Tab-separated table of C-alpha atoms in Angstrom:
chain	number	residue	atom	x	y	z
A	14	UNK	CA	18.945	2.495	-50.642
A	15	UNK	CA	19.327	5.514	-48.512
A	16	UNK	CA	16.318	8.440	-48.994
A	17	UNK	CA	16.705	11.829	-49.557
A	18	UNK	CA	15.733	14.537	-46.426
A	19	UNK	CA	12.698	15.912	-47.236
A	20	UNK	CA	12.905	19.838	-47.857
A	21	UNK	CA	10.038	21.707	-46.465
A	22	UNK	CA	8.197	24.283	-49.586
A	23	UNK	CA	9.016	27.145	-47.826
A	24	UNK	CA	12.635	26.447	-47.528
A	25	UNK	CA	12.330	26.008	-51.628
A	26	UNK	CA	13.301	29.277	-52.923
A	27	UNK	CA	10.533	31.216	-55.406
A	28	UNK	CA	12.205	33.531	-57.453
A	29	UNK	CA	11.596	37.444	-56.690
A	30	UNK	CA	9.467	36.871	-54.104
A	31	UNK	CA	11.934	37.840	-51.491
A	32	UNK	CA	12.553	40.868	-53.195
A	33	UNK	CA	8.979	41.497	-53.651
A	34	UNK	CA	7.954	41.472	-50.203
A	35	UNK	CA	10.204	44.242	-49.228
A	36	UNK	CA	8.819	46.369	-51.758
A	37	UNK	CA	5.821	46.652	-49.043
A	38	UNK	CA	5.735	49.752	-47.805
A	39	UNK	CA	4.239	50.605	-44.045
A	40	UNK	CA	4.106	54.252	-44.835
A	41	UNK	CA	1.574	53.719	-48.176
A	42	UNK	CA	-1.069	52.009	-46.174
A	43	UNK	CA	-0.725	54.661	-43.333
A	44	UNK	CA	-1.516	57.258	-45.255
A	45	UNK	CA	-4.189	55.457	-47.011
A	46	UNK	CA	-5.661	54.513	-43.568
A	47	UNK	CA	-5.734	58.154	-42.701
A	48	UNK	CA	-7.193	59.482	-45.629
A	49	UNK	CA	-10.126	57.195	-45.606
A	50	UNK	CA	-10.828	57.709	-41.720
A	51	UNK	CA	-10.607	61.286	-42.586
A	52	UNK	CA	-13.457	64.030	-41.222
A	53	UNK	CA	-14.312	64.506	-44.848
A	54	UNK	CA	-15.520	60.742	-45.273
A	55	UNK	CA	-17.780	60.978	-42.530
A	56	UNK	CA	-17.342	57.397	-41.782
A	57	UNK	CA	-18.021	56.089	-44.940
A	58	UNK	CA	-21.648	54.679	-44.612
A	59	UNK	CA	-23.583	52.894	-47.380
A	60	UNK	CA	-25.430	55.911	-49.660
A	61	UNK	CA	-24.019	59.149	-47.845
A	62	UNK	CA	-21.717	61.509	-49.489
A	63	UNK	CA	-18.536	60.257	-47.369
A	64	UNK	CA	-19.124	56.949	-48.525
A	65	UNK	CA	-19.774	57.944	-52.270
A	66	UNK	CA	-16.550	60.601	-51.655
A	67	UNK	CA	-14.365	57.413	-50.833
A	68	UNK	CA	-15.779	54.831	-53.455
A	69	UNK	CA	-14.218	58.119	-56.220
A	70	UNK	CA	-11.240	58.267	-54.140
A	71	UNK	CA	-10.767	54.193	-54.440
A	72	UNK	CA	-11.215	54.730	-58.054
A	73	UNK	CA	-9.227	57.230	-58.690
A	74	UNK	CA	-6.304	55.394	-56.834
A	75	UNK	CA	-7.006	52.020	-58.695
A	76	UNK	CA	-6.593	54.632	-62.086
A	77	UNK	CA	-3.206	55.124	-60.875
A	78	UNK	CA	-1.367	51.641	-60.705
A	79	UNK	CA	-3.006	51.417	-64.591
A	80	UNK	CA	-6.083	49.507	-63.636
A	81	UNK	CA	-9.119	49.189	-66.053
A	82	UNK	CA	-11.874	50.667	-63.400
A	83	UNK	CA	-15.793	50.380	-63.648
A	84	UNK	CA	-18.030	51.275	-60.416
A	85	UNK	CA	-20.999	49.080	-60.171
A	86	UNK	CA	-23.978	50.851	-58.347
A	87	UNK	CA	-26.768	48.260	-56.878
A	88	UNK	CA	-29.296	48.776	-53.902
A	89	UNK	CA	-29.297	48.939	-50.574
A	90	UNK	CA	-32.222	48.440	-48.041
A	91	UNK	CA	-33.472	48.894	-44.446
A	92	UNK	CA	-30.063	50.747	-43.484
A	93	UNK	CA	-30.585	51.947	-39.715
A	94	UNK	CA	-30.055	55.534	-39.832
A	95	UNK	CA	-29.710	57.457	-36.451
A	96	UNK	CA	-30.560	61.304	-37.284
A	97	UNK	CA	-30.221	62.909	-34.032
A	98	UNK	CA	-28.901	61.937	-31.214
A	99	UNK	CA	-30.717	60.113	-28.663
A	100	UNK	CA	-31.799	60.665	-25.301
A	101	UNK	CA	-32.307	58.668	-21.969
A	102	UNK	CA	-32.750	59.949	-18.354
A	103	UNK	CA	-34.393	58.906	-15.729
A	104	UNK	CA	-35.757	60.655	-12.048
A	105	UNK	CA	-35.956	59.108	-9.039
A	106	UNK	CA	-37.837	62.233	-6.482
A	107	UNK	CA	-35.610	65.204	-6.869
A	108	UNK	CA	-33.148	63.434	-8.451
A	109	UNK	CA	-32.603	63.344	-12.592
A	110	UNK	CA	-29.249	61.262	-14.501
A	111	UNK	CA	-28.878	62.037	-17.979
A	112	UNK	CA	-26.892	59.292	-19.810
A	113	UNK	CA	-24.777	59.646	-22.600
A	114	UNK	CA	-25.227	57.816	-25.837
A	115	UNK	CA	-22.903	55.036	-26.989
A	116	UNK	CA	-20.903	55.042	-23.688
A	117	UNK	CA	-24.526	54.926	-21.636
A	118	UNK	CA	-26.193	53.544	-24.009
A	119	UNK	CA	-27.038	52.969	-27.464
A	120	UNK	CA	-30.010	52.414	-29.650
A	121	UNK	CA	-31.132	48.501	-30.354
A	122	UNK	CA	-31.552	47.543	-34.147
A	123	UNK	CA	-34.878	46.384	-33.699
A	124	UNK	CA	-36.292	49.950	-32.044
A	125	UNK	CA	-39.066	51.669	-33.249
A	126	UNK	CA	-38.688	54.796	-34.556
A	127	UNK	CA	-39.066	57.265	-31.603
A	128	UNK	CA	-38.166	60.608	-32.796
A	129	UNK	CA	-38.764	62.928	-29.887
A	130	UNK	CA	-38.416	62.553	-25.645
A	131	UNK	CA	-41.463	60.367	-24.245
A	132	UNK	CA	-41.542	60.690	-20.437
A	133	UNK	CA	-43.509	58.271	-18.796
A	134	UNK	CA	-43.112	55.872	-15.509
A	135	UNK	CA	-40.726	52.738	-15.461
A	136	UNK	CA	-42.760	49.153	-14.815
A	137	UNK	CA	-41.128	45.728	-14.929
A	138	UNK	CA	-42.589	42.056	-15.954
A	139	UNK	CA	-43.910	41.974	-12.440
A	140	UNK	CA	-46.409	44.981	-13.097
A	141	UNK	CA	-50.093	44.050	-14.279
A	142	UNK	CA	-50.690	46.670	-16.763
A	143	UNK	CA	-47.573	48.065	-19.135
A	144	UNK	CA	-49.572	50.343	-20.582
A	145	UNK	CA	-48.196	54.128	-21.337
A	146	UNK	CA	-44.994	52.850	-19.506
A	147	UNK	CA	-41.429	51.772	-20.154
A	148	UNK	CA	-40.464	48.513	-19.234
A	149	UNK	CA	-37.221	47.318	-17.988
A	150	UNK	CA	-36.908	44.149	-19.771
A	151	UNK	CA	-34.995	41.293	-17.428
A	152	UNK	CA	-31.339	40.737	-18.434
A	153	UNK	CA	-31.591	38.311	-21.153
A	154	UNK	CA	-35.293	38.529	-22.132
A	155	UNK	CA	-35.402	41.682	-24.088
A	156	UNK	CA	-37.800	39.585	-27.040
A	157	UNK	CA	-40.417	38.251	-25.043
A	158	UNK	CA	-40.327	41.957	-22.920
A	159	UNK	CA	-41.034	43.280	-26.469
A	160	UNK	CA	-44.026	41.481	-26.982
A	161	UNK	CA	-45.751	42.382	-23.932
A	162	UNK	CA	-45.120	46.077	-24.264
A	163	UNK	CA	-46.423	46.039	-27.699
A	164	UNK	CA	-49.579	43.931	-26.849
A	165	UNK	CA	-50.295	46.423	-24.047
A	166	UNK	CA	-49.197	49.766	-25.466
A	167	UNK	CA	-45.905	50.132	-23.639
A	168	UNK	CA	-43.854	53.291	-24.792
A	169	UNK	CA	-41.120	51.336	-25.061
A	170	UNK	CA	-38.005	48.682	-23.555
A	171	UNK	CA	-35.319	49.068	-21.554
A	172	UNK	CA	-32.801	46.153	-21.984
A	173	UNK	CA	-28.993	45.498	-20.491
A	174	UNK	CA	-26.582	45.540	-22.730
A	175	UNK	CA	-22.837	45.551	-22.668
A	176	UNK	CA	-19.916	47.600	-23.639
A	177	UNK	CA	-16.106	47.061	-25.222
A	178	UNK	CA	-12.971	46.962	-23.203
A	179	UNK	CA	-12.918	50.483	-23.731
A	180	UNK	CA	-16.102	51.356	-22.981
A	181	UNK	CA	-17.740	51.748	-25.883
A	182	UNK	CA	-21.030	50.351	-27.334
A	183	UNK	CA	-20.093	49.747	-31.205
A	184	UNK	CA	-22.501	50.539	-33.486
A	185	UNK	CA	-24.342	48.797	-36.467
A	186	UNK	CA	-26.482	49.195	-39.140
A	187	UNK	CA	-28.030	45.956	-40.157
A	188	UNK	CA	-30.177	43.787	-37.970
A	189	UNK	CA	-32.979	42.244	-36.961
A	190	UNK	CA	-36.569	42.929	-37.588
A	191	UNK	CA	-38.133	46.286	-36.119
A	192	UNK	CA	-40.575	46.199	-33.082
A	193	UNK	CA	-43.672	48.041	-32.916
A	194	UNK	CA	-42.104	49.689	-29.385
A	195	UNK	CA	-39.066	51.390	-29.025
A	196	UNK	CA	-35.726	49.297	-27.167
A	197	UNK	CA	-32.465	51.198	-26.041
A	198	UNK	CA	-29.868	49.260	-24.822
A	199	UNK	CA	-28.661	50.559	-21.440
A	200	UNK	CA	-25.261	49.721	-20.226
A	201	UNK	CA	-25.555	46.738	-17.527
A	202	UNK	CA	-24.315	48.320	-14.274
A	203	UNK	CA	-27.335	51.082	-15.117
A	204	UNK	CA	-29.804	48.699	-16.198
A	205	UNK	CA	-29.012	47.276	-12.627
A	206	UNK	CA	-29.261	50.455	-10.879
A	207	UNK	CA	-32.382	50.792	-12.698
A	208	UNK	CA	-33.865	47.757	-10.931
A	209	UNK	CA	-33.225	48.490	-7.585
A	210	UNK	CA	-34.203	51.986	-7.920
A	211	UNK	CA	-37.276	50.899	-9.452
A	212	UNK	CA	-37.393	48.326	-6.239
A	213	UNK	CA	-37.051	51.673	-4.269
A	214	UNK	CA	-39.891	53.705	-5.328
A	215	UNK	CA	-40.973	55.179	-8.312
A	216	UNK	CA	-38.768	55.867	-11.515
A	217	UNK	CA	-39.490	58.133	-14.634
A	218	UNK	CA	-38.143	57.387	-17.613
A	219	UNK	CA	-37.641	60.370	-20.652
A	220	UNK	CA	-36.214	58.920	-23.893
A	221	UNK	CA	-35.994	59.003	-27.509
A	222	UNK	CA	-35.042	56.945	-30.203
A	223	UNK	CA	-34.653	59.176	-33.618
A	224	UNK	CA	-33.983	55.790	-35.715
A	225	UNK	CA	-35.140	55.175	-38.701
A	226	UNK	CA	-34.747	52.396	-41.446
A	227	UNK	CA	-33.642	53.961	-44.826
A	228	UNK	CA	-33.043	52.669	-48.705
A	229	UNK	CA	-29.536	53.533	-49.978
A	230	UNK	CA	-27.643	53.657	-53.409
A	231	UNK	CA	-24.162	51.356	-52.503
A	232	UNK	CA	-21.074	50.861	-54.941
A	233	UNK	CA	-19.139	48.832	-55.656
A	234	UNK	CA	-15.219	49.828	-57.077
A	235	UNK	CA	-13.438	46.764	-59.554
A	236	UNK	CA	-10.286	47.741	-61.284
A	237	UNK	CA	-8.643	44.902	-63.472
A	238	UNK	CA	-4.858	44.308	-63.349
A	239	UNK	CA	-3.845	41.880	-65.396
A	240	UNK	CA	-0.143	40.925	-65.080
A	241	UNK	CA	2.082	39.102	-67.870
A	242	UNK	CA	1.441	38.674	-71.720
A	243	UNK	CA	-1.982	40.034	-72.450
A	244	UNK	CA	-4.934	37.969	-74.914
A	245	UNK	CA	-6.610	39.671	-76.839
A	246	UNK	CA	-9.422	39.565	-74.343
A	247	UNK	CA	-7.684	41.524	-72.358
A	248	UNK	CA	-6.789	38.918	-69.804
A	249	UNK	CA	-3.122	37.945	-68.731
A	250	UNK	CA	-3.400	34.156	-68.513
A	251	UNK	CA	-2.491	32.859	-65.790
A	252	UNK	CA	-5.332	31.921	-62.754
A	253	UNK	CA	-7.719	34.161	-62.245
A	254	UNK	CA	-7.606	36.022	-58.715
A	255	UNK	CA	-9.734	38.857	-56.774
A	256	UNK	CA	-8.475	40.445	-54.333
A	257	UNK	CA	-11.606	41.970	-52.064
A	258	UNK	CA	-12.260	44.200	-48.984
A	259	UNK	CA	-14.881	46.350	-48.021
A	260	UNK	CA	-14.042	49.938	-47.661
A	261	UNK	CA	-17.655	51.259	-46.347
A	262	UNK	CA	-18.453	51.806	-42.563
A	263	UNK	CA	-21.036	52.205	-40.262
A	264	UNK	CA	-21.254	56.065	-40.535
A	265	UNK	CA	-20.565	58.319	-37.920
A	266	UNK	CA	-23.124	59.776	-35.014
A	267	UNK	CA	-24.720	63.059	-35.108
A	268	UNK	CA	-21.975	65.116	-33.771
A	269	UNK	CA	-19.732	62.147	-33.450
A	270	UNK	CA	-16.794	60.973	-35.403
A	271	UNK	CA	-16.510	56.788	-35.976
A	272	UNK	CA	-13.519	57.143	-38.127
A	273	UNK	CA	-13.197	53.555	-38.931
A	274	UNK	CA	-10.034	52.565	-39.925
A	275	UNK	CA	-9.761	48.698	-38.862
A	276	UNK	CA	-12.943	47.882	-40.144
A	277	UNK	CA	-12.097	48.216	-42.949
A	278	UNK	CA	-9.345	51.222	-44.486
A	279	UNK	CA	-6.392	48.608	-43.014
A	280	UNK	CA	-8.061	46.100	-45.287
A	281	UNK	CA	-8.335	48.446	-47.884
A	282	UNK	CA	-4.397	49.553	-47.871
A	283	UNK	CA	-3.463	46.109	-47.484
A	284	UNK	CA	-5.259	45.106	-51.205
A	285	UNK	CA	-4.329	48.120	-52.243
A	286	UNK	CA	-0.324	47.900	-51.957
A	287	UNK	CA	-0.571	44.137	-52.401
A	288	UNK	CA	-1.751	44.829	-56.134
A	289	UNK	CA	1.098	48.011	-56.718
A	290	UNK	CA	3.279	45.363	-55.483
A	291	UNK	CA	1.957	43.068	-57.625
A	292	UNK	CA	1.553	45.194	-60.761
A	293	UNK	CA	5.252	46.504	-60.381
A	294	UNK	CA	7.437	43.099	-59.552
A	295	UNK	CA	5.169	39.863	-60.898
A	296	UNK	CA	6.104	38.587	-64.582
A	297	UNK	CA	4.705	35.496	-64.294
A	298	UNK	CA	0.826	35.708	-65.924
A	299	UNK	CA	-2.339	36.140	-63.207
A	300	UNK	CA	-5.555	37.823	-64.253
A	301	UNK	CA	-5.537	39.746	-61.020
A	302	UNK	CA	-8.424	42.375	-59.939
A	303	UNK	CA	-9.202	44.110	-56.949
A	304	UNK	CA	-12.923	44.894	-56.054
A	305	UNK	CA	-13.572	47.276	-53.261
A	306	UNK	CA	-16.626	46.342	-51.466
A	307	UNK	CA	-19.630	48.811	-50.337
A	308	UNK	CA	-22.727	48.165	-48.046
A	309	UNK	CA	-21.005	45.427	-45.993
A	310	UNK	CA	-21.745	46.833	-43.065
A	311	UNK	CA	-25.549	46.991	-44.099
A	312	UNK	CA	-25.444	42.898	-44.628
A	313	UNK	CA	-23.100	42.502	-47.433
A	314	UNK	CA	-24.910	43.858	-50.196
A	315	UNK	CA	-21.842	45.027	-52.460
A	316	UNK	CA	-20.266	41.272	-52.305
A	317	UNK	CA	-24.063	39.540	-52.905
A	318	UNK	CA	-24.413	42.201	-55.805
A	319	UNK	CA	-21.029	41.231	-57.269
A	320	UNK	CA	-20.854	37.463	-56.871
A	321	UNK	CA	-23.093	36.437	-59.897
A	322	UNK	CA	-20.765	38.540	-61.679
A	323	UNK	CA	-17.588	36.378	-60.907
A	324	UNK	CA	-16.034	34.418	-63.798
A	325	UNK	CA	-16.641	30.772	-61.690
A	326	UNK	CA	-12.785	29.919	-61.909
A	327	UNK	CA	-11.669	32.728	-59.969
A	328	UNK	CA	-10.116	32.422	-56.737
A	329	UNK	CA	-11.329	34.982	-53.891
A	330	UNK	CA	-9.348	36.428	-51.117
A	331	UNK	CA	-11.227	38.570	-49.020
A	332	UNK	CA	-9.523	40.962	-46.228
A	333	UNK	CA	-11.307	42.564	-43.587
A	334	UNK	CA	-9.203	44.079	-40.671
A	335	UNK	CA	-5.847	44.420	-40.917
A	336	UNK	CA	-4.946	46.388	-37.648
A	337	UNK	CA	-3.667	44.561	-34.681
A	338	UNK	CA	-2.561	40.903	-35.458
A	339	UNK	CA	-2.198	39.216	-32.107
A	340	UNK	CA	-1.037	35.643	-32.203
A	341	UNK	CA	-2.028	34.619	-35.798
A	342	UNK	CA	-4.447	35.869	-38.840
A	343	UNK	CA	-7.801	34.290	-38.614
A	344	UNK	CA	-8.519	32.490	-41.887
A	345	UNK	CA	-11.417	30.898	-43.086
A	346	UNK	CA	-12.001	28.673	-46.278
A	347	UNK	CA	-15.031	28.374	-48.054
A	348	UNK	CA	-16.537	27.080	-51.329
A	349	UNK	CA	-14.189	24.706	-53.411
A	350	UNK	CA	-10.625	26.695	-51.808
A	351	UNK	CA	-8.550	23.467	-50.980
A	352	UNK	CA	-6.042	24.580	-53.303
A	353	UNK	CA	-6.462	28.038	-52.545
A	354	UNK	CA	-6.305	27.533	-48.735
A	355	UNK	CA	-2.644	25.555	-49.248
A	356	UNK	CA	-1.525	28.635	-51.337
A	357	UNK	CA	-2.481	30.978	-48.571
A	358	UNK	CA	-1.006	28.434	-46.137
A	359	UNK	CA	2.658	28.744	-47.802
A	360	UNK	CA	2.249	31.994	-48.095
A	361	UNK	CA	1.694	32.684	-44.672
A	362	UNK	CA	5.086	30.473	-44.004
A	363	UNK	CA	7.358	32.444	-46.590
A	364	UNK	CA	6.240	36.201	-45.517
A	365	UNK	CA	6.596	35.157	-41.645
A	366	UNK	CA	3.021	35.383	-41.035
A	367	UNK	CA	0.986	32.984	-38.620
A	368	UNK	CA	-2.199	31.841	-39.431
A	369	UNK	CA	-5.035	29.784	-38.075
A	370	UNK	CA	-8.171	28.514	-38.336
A	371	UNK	CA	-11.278	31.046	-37.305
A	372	UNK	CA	-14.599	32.194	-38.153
A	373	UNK	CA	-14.719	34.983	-40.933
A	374	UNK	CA	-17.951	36.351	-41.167
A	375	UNK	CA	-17.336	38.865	-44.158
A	376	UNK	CA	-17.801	39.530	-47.891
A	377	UNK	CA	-15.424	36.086	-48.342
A	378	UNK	CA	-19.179	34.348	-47.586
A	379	UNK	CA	-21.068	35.576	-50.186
A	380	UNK	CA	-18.620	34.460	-52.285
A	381	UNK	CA	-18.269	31.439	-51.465
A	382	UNK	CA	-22.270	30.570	-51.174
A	383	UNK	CA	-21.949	31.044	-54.894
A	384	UNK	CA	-19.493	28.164	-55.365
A	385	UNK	CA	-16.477	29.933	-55.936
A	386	UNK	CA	-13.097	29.316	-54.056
A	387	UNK	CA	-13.269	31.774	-51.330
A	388	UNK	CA	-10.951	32.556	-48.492
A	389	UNK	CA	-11.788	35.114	-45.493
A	390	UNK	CA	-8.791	36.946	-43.423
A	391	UNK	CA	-8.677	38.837	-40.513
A	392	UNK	CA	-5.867	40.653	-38.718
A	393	UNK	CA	-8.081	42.367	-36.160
A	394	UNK	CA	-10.070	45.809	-35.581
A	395	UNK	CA	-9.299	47.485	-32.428
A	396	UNK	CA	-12.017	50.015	-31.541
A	397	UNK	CA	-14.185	47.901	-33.378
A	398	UNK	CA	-17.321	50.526	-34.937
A	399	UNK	CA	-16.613	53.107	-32.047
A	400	UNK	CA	-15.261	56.558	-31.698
A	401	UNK	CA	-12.084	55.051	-30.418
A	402	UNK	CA	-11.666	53.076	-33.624
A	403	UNK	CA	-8.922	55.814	-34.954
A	404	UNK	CA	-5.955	55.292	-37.449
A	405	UNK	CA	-3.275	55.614	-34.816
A	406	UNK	CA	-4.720	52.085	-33.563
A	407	UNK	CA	-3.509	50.799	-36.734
A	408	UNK	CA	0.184	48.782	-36.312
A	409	UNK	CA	1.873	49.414	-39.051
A	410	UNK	CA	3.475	45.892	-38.430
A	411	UNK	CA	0.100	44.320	-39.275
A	412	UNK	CA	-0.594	46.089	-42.626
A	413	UNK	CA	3.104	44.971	-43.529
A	414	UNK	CA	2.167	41.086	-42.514
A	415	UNK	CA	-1.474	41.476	-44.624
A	416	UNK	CA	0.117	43.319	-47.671
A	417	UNK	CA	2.801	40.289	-47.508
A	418	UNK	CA	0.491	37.591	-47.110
A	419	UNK	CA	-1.445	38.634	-50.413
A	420	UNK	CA	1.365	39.195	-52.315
A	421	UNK	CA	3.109	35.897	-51.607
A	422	UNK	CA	-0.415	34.254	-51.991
A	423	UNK	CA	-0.769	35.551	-55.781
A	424	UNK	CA	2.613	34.727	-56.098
A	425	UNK	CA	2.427	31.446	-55.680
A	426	UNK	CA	-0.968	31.470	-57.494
A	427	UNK	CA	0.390	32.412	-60.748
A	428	UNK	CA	2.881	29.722	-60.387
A	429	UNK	CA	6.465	31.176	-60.225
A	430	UNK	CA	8.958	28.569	-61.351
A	431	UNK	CA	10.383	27.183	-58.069
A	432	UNK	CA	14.202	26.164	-57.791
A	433	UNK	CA	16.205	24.277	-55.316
A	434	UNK	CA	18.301	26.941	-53.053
């Protein structure tokens, strides 16, 4: 008895879906993206009027496609908040160089608050006495430099650090521990000029480091979209499904713009046309919502905050960057998401989008430590948390591929009749 050729599931046809996808439009999420990287949003950091200004906007646009909206506030602590810029030159003789921040160098997370210019001479490891000096800390070493310069009253640490293809040092918010001394991080061709001018003769450091560690109100934005017959509970039926991102950034610099918008506005357009898709062309039921995240940035407050809040059915997709998809979307599964992860997998195969495999250290995690389905994607963030990290670095081809990928993945969710073609 002769078998039957096995038809693949994508080549199974899932009816509306096609049609669906094309309702995706390029030029939505564009104009979202631009609007949230916008001068007026001020980069969109935890607590600060931009990010507060965005987190209405979000609302208001959630309002729109008909979605029941409630903003959750929680709190936010130890956000690194740079207040002025900072300052680092160094004299050899006659000679001074005055770097410039965030291309020169940038300020480490564990620093001390320095708020003014400290001058004082330059010493290395080698030196007897650190006292009332800076201290070039070896490449690699910066931690146990830090605890010599604080047990001898050091002014502070001088460590290598690098920069992004494009020169950048990106910036961040959440870290480690503070010091008792202040650290910069100086760009690794300096720090190695440093040395052998140090080697040389005598070098004089001036620096500040106006960094302090602040408390912050975050917020979180869920509207509720239920598609199909409604209960009486307000629900649809259907699986439950959020659809997440993160729409806060770092924040810009003191007379610097850090528009970011990969990380995350492309995320946030994506999950935001996925669900007027969704809303406008899905009959079959799905409880669908759409939480936009705050206070990632700062260590993924918003997502911890929400997460105890999460009906323990629901199934999480969680989108951060959707900007410049290279060879395939990184995806990462977490929590009980087998069945999740093989919807995402077809869905990737009927919107034409490749996936694999990667490490997706987002809002998807918090999720998923508290035992629900979770799954992390990532389409990438050129200009990651740097000046250079502007909308029109945003491929509209990308947002098109995320926006698909959702849709088809609630598609399939809510279980679409499948025929034969």
């Amino acid at each position: 008895m002769s078998s039957l050729p096995l038809v693949p599931p994508e080549a199974i046809e899932v009816p509306g879906l096609a049609a669906a996808l094309q309702q995706v439009s390029a030029q939505r999420m564009l104009t979202c993206v631009a609007e949230l990287a916008a001068d007026g949003y001020a980069g969109r950091r935890v607590g600060t009027p931009g990010g507060q200004a965005a987190a209405a906007w979000l609302a208001e646009q959630l309002r729109e496609l008909g979605a029941g909206v409630q903003l959750d506030p929680f709190g936010v602590s130890s956000v690194r908040e740079l207040y002025r810029t900072p300052v680092l030159q160094w004299s050899t003789g006659q000679i001074t160089r005055s770097l410039e921040h965030r291309r020169e160098f940038a300020e480490h997370l564990a620093s001390a608050e320095l708020p003014h210019p400290r001058s004082a001479p330059l010493a290395d490891l080698s030196a007897a006495d650190l006292r009332g000096h800076w201290v070039l800390a070896p490449a690699g070493d910066w931690a146990q430099s830090c605890q010599r310069a604080e047990a001898e009253g050091a002014v502070g640490v001088l460590m290598a650090r690098g920069t992004d293809a494009d020169g950048w040092m990106p910036k961040m918010i959440a870290g480690p521990a503070r010091r008792a001394v202040a650290v910069i991080g100086v760009r690794t061709d300096l720090h190695r000029q440093l040395a052998d001018a140090l080697t040389a003769g005598e070098v004089r450091v001036t620096a500040s480091m106006p960094l302090r560690a602040v408390s912050a109100g975050g917020v979180n934005v869920h509207g509720h979209l239920p598609i199909g017959l409604d209960e009486p509970d307000g629900s649809a039926g259907g699986p439950r499904v959020l659809l997440s991102a993160h729409f806060d950034g770092v924040g810009d610099d003191p007379g610097r713009r850090l528009p970011a918008a990969a990380d995350n506005a492309s995320g946030v357009a994506a999950v935001l046309e996925a669900a007027r898709v969704l809303r406008s062309a899905l009959s079959a039921p799905v409880d669908l919502s759409v939480s936009f995240l705050d206070a990632e940035e700062a260590g993924a407050w918003g997502s911890a905050h929400h997460a105890s809040q999460v009906p323990p059915d629901t199934l999480v997709i969680n989108l951060d960057g959707a900007a410049q998809l290279h060879q395939a979307a990184a995806v990462e599964a977490g929590g009980p998401a087998h069945a999740l992860l093989a919807a995402v997998d077809q869905a990737g195969r009927r919107a034409e989008v490749p996936l694999r495999a990667g490490a997706m250290a987002s809002d998807n995690r918090r999720y998923a430590a508290h035992g629900l389905a979770a799954i992390g994607i990532g389409m990438g963030m050129p200009g990651y948390q740097t000046p250079a990290e502007t909308p029109d670095r945003v491929e509209p081809a990308t947002l098109v591929a995320a926006a698909r990928l959702l849709t088809a993945t609630v598609w399939l969710l809510a279980g679409a009749p499948a025929q034969r073609s």
